[in-house]
CSV table of C-alpha atoms in Angstrom, one decimal:
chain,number,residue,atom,x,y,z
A,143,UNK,CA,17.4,-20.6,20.4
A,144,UNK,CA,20.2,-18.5,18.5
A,145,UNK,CA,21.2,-15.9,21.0
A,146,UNK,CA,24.3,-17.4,22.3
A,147,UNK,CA,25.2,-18.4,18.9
A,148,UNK,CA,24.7,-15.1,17.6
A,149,UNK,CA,26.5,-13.4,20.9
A,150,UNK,CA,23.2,-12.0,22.0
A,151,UNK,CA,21.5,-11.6,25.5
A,152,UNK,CA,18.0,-11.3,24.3
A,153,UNK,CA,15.6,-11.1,21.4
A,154,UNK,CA,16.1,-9.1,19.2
A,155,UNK,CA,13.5,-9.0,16.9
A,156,UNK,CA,10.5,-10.2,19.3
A,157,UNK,CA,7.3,-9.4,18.2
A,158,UNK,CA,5.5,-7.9,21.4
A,159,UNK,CA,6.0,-4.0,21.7
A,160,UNK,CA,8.3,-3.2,24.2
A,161,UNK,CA,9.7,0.6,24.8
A,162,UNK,CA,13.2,-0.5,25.3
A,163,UNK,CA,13.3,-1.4,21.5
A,164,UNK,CA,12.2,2.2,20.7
A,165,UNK,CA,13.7,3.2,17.4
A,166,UNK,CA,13.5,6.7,16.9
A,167,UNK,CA,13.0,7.0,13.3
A,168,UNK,CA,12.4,10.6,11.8
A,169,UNK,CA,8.6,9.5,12.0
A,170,UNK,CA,8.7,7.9,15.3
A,171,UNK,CA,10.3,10.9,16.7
A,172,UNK,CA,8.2,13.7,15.6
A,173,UNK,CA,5.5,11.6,16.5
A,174,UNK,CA,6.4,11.2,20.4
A,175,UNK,CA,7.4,14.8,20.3
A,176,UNK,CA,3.6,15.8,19.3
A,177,UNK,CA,2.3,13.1,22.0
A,178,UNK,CA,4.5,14.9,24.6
A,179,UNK,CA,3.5,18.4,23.6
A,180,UNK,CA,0.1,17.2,24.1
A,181,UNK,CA,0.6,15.4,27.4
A,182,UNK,CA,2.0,18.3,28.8
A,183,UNK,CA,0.2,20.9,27.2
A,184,UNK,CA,-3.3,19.6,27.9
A,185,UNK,CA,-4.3,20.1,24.2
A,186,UNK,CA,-6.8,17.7,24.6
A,187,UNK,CA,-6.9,15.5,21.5
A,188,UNK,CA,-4.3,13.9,19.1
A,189,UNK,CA,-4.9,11.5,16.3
A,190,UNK,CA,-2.1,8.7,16.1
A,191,UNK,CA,-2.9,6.5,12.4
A,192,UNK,CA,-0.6,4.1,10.8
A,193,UNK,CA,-1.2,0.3,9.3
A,194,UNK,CA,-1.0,-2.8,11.3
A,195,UNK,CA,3.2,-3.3,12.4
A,196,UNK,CA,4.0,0.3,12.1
A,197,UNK,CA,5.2,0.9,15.9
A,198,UNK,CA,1.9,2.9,17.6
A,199,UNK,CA,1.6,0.5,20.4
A,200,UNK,CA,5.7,1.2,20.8
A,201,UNK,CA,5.1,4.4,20.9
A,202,UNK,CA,2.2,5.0,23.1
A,203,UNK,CA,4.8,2.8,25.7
A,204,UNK,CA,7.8,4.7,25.2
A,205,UNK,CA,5.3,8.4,26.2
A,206,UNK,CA,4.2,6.5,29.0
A,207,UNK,CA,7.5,5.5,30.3
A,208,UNK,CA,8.8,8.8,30.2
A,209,UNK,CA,6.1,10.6,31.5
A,210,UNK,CA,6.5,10.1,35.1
A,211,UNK,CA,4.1,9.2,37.9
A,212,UNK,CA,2.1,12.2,38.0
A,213,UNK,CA,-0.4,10.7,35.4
A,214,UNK,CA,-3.9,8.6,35.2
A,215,UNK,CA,-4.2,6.3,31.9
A,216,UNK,CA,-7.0,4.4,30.8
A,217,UNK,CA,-6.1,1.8,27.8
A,218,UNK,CA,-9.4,1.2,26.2
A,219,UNK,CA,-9.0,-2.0,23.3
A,220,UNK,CA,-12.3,-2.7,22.6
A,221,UNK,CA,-14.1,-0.7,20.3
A,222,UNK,CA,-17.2,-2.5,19.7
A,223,UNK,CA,-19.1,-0.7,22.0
A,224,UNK,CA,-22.0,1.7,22.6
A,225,UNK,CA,-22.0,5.2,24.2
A,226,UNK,CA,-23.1,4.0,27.2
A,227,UNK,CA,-21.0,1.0,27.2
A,228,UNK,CA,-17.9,2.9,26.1
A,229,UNK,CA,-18.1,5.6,29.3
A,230,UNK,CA,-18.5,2.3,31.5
A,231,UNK,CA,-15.3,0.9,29.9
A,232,UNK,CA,-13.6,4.0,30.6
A,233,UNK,CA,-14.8,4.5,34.5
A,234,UNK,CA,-13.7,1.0,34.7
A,235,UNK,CA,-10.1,1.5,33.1
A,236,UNK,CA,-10.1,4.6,35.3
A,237,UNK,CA,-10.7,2.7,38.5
A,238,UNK,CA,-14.6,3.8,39.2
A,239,UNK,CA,-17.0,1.1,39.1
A,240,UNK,CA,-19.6,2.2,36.9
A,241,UNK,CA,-22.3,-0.9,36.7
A,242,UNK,CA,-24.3,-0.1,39.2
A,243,UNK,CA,-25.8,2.4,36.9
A,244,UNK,CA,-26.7,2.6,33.2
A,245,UNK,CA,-27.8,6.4,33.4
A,246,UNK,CA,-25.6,8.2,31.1
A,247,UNK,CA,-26.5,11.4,33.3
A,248,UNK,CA,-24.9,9.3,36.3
A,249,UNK,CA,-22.2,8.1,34.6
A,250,UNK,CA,-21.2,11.3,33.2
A,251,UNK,CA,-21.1,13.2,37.0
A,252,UNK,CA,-19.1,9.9,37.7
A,253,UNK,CA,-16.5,11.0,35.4
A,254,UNK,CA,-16.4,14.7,36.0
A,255,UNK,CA,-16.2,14.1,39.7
A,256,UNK,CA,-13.3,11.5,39.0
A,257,UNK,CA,-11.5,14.1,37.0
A,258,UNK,CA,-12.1,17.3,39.0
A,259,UNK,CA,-9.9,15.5,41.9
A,260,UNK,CA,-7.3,14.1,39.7
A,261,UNK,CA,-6.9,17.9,38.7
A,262,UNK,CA,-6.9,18.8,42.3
A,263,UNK,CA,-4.5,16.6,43.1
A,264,UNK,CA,-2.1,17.8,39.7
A,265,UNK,CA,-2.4,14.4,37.7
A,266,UNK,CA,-3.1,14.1,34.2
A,267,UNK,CA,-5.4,11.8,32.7
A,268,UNK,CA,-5.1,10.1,29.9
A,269,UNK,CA,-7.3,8.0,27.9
A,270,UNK,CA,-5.9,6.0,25.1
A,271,UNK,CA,-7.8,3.9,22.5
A,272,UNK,CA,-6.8,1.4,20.5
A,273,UNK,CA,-8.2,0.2,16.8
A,274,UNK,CA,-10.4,3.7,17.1
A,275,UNK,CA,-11.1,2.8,13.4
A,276,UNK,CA,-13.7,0.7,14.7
A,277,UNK,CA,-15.4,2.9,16.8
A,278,UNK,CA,-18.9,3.6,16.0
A,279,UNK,CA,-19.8,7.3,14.6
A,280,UNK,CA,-22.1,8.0,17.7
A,281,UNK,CA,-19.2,7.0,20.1
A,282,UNK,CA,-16.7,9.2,18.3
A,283,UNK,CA,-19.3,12.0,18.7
A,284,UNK,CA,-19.0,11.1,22.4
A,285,UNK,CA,-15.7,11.3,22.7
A,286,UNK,CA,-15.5,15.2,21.4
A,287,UNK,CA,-17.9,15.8,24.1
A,288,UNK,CA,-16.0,13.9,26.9
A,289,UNK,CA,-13.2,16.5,26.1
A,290,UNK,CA,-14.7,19.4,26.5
A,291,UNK,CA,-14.3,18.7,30.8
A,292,UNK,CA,-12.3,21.1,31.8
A,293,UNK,CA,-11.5,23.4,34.7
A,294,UNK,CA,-12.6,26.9,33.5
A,295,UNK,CA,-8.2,27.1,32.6
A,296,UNK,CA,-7.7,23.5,31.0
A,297,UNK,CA,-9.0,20.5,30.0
A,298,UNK,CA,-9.0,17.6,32.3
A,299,UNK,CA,-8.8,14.7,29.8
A,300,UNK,CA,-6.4,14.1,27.3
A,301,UNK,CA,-7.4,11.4,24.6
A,302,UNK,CA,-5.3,9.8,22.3
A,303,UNK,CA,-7.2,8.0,19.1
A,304,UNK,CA,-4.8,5.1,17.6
A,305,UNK,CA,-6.0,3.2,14.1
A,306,UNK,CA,-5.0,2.0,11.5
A,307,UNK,CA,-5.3,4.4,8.2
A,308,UNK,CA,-9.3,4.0,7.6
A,309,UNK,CA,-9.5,6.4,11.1
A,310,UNK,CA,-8.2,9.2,8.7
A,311,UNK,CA,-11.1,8.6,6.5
A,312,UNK,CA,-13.9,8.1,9.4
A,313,UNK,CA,-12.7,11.3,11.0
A,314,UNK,CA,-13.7,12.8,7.5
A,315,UNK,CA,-16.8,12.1,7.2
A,316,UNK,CA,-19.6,15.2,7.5
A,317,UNK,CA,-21.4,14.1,10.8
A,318,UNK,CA,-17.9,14.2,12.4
A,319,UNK,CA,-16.6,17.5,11.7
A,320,UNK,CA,-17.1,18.9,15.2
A,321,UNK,CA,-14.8,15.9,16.2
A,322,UNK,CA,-12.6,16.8,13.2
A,323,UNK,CA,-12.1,20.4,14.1
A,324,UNK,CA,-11.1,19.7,17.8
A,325,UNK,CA,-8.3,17.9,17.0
A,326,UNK,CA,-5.3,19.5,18.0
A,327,UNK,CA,-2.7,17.0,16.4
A,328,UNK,CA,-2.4,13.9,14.0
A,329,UNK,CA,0.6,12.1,12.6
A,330,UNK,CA,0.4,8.6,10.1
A,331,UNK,CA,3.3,6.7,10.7
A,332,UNK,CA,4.0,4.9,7.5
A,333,UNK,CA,7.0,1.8,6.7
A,334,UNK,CA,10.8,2.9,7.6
A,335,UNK,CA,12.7,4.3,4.4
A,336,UNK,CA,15.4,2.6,2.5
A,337,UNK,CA,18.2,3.9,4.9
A,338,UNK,CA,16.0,3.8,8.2
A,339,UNK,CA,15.4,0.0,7.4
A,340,UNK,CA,19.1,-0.8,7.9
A,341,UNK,CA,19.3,1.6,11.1
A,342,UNK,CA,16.4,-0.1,12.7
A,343,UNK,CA,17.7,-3.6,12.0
A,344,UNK,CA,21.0,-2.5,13.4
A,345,UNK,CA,19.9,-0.9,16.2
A,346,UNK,CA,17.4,-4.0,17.6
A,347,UNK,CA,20.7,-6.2,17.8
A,348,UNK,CA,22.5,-3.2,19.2
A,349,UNK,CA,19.9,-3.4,21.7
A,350,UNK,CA,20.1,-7.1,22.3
A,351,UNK,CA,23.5,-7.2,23.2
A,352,UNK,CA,22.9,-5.9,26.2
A,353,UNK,CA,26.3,-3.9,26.0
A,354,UNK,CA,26.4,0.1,26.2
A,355,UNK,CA,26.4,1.9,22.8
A,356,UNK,CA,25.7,5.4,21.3
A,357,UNK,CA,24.4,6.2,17.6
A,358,UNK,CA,27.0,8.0,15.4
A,359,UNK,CA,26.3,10.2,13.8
A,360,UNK,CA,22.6,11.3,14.8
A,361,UNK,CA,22.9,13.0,11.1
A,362,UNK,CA,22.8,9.4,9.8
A,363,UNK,CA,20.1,7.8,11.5
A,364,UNK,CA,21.9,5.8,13.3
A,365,UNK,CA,23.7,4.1,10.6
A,366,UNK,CA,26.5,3.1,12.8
A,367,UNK,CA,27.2,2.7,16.5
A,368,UNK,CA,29.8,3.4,18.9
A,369,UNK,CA,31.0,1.0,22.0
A,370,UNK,CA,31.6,2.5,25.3
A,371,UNK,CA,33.1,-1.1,26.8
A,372,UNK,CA,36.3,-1.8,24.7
A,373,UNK,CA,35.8,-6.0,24.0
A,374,UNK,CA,34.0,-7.1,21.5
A,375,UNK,CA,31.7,-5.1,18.6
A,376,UNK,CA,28.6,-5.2,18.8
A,377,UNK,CA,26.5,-7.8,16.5
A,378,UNK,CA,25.2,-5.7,13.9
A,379,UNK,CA,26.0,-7.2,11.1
A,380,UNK,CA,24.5,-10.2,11.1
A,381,UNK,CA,22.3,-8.6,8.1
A,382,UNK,CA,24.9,-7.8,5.5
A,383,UNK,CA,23.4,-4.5,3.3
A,384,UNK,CA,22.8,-6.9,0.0
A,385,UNK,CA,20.1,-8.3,1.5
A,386,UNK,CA,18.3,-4.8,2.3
A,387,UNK,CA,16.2,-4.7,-0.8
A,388,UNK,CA,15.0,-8.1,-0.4
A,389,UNK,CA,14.0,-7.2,3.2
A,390,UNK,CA,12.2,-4.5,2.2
A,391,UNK,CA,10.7,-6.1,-0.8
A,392,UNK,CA,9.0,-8.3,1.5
A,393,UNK,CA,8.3,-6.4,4.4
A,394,UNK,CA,7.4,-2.6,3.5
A,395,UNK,CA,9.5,-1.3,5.8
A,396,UNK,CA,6.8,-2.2,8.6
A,397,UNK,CA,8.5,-3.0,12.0
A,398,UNK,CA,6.6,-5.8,12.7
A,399,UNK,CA,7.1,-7.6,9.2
A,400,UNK,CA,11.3,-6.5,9.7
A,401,UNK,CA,10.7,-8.3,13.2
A,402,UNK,CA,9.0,-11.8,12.3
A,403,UNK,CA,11.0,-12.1,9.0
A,404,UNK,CA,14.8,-11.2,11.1
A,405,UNK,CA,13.6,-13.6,13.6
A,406,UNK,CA,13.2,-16.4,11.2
A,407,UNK,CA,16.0,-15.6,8.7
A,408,UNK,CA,18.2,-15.6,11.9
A,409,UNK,CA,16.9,-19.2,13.3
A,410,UNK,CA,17.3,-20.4,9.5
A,411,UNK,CA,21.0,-19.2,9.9
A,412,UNK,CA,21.5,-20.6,13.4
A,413,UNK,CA,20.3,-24.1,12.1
A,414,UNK,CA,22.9,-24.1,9.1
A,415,UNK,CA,25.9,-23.2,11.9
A,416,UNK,CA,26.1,-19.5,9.9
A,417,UNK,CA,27.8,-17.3,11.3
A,418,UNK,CA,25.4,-14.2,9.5
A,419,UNK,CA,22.4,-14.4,7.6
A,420,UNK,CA,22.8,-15.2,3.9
A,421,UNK,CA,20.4,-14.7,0.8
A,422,UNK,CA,20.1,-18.2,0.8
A,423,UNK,CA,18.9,-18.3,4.7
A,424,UNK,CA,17.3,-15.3,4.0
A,425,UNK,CA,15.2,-16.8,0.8
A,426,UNK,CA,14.2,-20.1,3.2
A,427,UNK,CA,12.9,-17.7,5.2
A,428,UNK,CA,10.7,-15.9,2.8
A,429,UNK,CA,9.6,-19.5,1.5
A,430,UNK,CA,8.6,-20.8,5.0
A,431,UNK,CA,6.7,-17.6,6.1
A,432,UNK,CA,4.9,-18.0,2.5
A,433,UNK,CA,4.8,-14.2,1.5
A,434,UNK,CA,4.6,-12.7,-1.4
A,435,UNK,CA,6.3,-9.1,-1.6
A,436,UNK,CA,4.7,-6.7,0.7
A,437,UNK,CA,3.1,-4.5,-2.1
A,438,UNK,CA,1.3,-7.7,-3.7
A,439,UNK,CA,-0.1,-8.4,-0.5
A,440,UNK,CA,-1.3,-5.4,0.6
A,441,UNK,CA,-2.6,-3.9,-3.2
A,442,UNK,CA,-6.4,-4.7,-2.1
A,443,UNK,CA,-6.4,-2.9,0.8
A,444,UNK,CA,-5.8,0.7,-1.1
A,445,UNK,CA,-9.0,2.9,-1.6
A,446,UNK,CA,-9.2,6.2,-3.2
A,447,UNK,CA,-9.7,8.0,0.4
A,448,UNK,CA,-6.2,6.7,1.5
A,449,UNK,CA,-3.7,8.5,-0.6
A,450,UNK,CA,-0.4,6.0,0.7
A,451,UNK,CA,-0.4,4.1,-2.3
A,452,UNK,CA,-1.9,6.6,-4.8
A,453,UNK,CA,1.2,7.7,-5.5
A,454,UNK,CA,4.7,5.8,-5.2
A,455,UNK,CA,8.5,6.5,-6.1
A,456,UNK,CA,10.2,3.3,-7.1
A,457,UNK,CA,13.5,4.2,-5.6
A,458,UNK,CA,16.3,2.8,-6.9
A,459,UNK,CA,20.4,2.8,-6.6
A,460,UNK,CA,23.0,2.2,-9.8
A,461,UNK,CA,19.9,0.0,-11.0
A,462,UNK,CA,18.9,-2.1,-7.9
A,463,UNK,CA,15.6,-1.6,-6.5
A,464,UNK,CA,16.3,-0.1,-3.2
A,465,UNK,CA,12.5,0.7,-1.9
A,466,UNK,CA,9.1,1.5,-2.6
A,467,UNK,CA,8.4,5.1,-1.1
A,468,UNK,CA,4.3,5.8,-0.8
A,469,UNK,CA,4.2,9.5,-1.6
A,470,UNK,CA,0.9,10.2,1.4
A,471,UNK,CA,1.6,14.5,2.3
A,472,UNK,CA,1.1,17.6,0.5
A,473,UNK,CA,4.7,18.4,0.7
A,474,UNK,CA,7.0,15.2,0.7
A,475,UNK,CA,11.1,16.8,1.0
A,476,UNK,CA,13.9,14.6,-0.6
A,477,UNK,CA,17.7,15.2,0.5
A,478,UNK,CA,20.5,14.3,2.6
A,479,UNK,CA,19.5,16.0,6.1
A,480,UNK,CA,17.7,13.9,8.3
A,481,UNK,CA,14.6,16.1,8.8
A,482,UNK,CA,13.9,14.8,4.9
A,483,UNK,CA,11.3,12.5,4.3
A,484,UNK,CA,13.1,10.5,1.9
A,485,UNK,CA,16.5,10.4,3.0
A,486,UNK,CA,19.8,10.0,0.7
A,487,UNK,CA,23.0,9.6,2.4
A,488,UNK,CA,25.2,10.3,-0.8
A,489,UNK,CA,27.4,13.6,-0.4
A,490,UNK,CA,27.0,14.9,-3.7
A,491,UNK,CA,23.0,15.6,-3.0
A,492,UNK,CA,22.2,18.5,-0.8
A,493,UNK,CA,20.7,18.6,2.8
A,494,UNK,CA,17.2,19.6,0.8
A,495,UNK,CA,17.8,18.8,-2.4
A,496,UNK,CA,14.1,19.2,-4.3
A,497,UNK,CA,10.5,18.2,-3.1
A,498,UNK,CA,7.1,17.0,-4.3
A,499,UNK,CA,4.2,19.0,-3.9
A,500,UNK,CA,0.6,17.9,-4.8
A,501,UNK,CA,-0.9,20.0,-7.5
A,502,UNK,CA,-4.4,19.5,-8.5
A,503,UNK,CA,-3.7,16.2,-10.9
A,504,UNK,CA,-0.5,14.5,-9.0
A,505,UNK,CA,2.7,15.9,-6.9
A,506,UNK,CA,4.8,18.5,-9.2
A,507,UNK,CA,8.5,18.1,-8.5
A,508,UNK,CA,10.7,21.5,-7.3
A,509,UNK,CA,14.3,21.7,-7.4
A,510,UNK,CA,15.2,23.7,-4.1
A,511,UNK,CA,18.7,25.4,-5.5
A,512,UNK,CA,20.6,21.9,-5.4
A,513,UNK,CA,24.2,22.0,-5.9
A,514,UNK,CA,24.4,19.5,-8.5
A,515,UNK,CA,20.4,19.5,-9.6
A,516,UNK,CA,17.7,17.6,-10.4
A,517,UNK,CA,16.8,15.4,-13.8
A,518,UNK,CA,13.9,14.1,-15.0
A,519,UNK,CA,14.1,11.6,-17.7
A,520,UNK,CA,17.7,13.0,-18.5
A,521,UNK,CA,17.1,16.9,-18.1
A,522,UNK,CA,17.9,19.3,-16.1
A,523,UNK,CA,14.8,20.5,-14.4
A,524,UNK,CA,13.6,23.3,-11.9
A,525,UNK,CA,9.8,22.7,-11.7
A,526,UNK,CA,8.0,20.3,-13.6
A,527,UNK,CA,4.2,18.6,-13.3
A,528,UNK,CA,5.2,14.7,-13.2
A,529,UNK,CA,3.5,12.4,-15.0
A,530,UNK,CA,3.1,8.6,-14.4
A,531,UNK,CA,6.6,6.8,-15.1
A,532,UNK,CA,8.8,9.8,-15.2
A,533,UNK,CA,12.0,9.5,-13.6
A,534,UNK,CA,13.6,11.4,-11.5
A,535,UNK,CA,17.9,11.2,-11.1
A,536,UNK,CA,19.7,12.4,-8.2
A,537,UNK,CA,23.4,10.9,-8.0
A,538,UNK,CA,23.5,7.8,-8.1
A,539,UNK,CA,19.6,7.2,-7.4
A,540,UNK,CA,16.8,6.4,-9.6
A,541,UNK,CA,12.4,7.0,-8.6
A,542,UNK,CA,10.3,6.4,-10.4
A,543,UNK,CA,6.7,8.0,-10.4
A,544,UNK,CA,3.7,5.8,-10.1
A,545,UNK,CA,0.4,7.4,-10.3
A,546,UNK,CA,-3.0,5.5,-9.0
A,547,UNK,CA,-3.5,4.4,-12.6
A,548,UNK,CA,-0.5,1.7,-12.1
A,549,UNK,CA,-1.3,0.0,-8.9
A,550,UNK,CA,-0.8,-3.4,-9.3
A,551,UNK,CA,1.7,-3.7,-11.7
A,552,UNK,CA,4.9,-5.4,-11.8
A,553,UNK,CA,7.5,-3.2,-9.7
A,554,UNK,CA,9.6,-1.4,-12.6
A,555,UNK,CA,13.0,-1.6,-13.4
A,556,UNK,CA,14.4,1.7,-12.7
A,557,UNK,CA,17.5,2.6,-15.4
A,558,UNK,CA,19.7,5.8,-15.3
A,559,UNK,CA,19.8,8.0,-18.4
A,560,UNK,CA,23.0,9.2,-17.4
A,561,UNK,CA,24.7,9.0,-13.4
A,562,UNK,CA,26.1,11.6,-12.1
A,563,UNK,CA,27.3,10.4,-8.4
């Protein structure tokens, strides 16, 4: 393998979630903070979405590790089950044999009982379930009844439900509103940003060196890193930054995808005696993993339900595509702080330079008393109803707006009508 070669202890990009590899992205972040509130809190029920690679398992292990001892979890993975069967899986996950019995009135008092002492006792339980997309609707109905346990003060199951993004929609439908209206959180993780992309790449060999380092500056997300042992830097730049766009290009910013093409675009390095990864070594890569870029691939999957993809800002910088952003909340807030969705670490744009806010026929664009201000095609704008290919100028960045009505196409070439960096 490369690791010696590379001055590396272990793997950096290996594909099986691991909580030591934790990168706390904005997203990833808020997310664990909402898990935790709800861990603690016993707020019963929290909805977890995000597509296939996006970190949930990650996540889920990172809560768990931190959480301490005083806690009962029960991982349930398969979904293709009945009521009855699903309360069996979850006695058995639990510890309580369960199949001496197929009395759902039995089954139940096993469950209360089992939870009444964990209470007793000052554990938590928690119950977390995996690909809930597939769950069927009279399951999920089950579920919002399992959580309403509780001790006359609080509830004495927490539950977790972790999909991918057609959960959002099931969780929608009429028949589940009961369900829908006891859920006390939800978060969709979606791909890392254009700066975040760089940061997580960075941090993974950071991790992999197996040498103590701190972030600097948190501000940044983690753009650069710090040594505490004074020998030699760490190895993160093995990925020089021109290779970024082609990384994202390719991989949506989803961990996963980052992971398996790093992996390979490193081994492809390592068997030409390089000493980092070059656009040629990256490019073989690409070629023997056969992808096309990550939008092409994924283009079928969008439905009318799942607004990540409905509406896109091709971002961008001094005329290099830098990302694809998939424009999925209400409110999406563009700037240089780091509580901004869409992140740009250029000093002439301000913390919370303008945002996008979905109006009744696409997101309307609001300039949020910038210091230098926000263009759209060239002018000067405070608030303006975007239409499809407007595009909007801050510094030295381009994005382009892409309504649902140009899914599919070719990703534009975004130009500058004038810079103002």
């Amino acid at each position: 393998m490369y690791l010696e070669h590379f001055n590396l202890e272990s793997d950096p990009f290996r594909l099986s979630p691991d909580a030591k590899y934790f990168y706390p992205s904005l997203a990833h972040t808020t997310a664990k903070n909402y898990m935790d509130y709800v861990l603690w809190s016993r707020d019963s029920f929290i909805v977890i979405t995000g597509e296939i690679g996006t970190g949930k398992t990650t996540l889920i292990q990172k809560m768990l590790e931190e959480a301490g001892s005083k806690i009962t979890v029960a991982k349930i993975h398969q979904t293709q089950l009945n009521e009855i069967e699903f309360i069996q899986a979850l006695l058995d996950q639990l510890g309580v044999n369960p199949f001496h019995t197929q009395s759902k009135v039995e089954l139940l008092s096993m469950l209360n009982h089992f939870l009444q002492r964990k209470y007793e006792e000052g554990e938590t339980v928690v119950v977390i379930i995996d690909e809930a997309q597939n769950l069927d609707a009279r399951v999920l109905e089950e579920i919002r009844l399992l959580s309403g346990f509780d001790s006359n003060r609080e509830k004495l199951l927490n539950i977790f439900l972790v999909g991918q993004p057609e959960l959002r929609e099931t969780l929608q439908r009429p028949e589940l509103e009961q369900l829908f209206q006891r859920i006390r959180l939800r978060f969709h993780l979606d791909g890392l940003g254009f700066d975040e992309v760089r940061s997580y790449i960075r941090y993974r060999l950071a991790i992999s060196s197996a040498r103590k380092f701190y972030p600097v500056p948190a501000s940044r997300k983690l753009l650069s890193f710090g040594v505490i042992e004074n020998d030699q830097p760490l190895p993160v730049e093995l990925f020089p930054d021109e290779l970024l766009h082609e990384i994202i290009k390719y991989t949506g910013g989803i961990p996963r995808l980052i992971n398996t093409l790093c992996d390979t675009a490193l081994l492809t390095a390592y068997s030409r005696d390089h000493q980092i990864v070059s656009t040629e070594d990256l490019a073989s890569a690409i070629e023997d993993l056969q992808w096309l870029p990550y939008e092409q691939r994924t283009s079928h999957r969008v439905n009318e339900q799942y607004q990540s993809g409905k509406y896109k800002l091709y971002v961008s910088k001094e005329g290099t595509m830098m990302s694809v952003e998939n424009l999925n909340k209400d409110k999406v807030l563009v700037g240089r702080s780091h509580l901004c969705d869409i992140k740009i670490d250029q000093s002439s744009v301000s913390g919370k330079h303008f945002q996008l806010v979905m109006g009744p026929s696409g997101y309307v664009i609001e300039d949020l008393e910038s210091t230098n201000g926000t263009y759209v095609n060239g002018e000067r704008v405070e608030r303006k109803e975007l239409e499809n290919g407007d595009v909007i100028e801050v510094g030295r960045y381009a994005m382009k707006y892409k309504a649902n009505d140009a899914i599919g196409e070719k990703e534009p070439v975004v130009q500058h009508a004038n810079f103002r960096g």
